mmCIF file of C-alpha atoms in Angstrom:
data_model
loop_
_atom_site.group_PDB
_atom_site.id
_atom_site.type_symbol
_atom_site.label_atom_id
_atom_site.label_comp_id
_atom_site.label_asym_id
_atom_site.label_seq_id
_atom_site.Cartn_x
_atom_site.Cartn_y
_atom_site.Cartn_z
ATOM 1 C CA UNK D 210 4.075 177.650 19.650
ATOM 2 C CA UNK D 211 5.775 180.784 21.779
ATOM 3 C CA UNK D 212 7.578 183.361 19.464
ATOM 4 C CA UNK D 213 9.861 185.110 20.994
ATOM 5 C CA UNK D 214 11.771 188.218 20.195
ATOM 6 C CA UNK D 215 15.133 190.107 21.746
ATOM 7 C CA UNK D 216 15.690 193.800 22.069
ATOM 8 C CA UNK D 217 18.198 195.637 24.182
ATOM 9 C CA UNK D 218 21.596 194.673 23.166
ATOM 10 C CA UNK D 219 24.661 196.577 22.222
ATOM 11 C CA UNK D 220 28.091 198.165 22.803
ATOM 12 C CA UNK D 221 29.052 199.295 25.998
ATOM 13 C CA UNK D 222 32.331 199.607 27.948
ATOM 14 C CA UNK D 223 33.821 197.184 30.638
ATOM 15 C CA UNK D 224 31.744 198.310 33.959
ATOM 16 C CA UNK D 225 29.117 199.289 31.835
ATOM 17 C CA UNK D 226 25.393 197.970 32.215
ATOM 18 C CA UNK D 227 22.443 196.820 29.747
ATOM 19 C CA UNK D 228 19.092 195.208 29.539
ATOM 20 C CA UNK D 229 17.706 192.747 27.276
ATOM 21 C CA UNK D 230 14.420 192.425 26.706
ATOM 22 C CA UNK D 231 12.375 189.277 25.548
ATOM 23 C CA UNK D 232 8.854 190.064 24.291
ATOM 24 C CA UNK D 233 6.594 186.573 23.749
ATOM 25 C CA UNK D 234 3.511 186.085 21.903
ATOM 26 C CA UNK D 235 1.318 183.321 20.377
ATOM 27 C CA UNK D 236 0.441 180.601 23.331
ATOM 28 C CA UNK D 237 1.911 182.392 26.387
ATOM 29 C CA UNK D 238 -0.295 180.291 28.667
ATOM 30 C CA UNK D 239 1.572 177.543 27.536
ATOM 31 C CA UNK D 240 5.272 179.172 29.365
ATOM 32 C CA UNK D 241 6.233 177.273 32.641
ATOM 33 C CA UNK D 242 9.282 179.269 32.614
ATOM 34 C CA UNK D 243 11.958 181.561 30.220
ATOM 35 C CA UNK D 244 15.864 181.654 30.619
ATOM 36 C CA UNK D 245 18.439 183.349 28.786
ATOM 37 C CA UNK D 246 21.232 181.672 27.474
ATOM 38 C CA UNK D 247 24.410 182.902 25.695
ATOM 39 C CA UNK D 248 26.873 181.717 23.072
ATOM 40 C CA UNK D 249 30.271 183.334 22.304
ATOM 41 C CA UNK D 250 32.295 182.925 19.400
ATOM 42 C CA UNK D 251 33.842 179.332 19.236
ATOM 43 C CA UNK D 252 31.639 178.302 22.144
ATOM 44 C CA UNK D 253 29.104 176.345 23.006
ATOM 45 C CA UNK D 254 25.952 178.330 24.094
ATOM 46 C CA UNK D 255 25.505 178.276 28.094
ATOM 47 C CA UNK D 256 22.749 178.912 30.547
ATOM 48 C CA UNK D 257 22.852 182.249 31.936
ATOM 49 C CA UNK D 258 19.582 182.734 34.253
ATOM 50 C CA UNK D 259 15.730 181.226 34.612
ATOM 51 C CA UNK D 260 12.806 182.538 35.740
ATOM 52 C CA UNK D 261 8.867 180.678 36.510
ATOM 53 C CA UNK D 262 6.577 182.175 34.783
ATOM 54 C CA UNK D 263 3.923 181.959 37.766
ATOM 55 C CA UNK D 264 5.945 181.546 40.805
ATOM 56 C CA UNK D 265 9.266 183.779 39.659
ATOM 57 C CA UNK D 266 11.337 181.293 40.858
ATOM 58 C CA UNK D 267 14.854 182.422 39.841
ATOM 59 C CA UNK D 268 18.687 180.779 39.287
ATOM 60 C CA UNK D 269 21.464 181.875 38.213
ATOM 61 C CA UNK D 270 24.486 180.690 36.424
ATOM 62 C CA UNK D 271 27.764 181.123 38.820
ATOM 63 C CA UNK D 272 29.660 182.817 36.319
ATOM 64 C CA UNK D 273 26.833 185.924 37.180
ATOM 65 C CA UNK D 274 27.860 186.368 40.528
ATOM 66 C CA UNK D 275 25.074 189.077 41.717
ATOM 67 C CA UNK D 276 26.374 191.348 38.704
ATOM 68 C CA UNK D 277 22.910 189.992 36.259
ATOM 69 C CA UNK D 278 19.202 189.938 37.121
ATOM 70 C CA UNK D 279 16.367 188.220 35.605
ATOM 71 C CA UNK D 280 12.704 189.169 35.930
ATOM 72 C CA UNK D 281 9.713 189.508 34.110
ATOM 73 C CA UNK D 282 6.269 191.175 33.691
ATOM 74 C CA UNK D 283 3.638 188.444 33.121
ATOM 75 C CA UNK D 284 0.637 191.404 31.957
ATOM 76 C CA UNK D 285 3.713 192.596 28.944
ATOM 77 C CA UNK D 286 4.420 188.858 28.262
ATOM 78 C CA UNK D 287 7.999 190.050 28.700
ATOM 79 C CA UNK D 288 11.329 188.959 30.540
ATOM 80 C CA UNK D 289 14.450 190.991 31.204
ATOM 81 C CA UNK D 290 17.890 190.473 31.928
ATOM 82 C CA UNK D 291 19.464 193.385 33.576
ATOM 83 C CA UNK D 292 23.439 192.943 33.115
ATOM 84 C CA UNK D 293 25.394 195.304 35.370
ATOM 85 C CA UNK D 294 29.515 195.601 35.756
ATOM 86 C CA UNK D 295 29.728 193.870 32.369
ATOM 87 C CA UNK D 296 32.878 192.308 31.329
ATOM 88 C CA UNK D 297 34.333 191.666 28.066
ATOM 89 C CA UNK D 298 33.760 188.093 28.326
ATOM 90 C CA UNK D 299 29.845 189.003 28.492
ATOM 91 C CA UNK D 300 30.616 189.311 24.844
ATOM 92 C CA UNK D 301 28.581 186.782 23.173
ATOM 93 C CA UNK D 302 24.797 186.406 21.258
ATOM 94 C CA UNK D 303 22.465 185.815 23.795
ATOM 95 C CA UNK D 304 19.268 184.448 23.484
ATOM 96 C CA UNK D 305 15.802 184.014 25.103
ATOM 97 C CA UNK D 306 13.661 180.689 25.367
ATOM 98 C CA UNK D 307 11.032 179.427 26.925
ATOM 99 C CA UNK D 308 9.674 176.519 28.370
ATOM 100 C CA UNK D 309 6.576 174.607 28.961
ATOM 101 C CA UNK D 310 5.425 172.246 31.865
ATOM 102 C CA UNK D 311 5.793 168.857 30.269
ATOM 103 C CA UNK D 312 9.612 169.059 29.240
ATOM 104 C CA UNK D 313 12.801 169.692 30.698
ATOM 105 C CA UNK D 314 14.016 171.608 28.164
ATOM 106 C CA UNK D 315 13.704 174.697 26.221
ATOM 107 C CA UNK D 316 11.824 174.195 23.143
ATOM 108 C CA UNK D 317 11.166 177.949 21.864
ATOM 109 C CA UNK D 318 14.136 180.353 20.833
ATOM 110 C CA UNK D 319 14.462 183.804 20.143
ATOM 111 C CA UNK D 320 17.031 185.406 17.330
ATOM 112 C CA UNK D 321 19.240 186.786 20.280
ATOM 113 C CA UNK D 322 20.379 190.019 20.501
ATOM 114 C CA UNK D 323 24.753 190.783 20.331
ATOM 115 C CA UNK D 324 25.883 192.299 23.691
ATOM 116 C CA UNK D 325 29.784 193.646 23.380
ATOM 117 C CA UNK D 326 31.408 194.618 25.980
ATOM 118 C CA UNK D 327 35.042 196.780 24.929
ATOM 119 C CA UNK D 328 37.912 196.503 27.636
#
């Protein structure tokens, strides 16, 4: 089992920027790849952006449009989203996950972290 934990969200104004942080532990070896996701009030969480664990392979959600990047640091065991010229519907709980080799899904789920953005 991956734990996985969220840091970085928060207020900030339209234009604004952020960065999450996701911070795994427990069988890391196990991660093919992590992805953020995001869920607004009265939505249904969507994918935001993935990254291989090994290879860094990246993709994006078109809704992103150059303006979010993912990356991570395989020695911390930790991904990042940064989120620049945020927009107020960026508002939403978003979450990290991960994913191992033999599925096609994400299995393991942070808490998320809130991100507002004000207009």
């Amino acid at each position: 089992q991956v734990q996985l934990v969220e840091s970085g969200g928060g207020l900030v104004q339209a234009g604004g920027s952020l960065r999450l942080s996701c911070a795994a532990s427990g069988r890391t070896f196990s991660i093919y790849a992590m992805g953020w996701f995001r869920q607004a009030p009265g939505k249904d969480r969507e994918f935001v952006a993935s990254i291989t664990w090994s290879g860094g392979t990246k993709s994006y959600a078109k809704f992103v449009k150059g303006r979010f990047t993912i990356s991570r640091d395989i020695a911390k065991n930790t991904v990042y989203l940064q989120m620049n010229s945020l927009k107020p519907e960026d508002t939403a709980v978003y979450y990290c996950a991960s994913r191992v080799l033999t599925t096609q899904s994400f299995g393991s789920w942070g808490q998320g972290t809130q991100v507002d953005v004000s207009s």
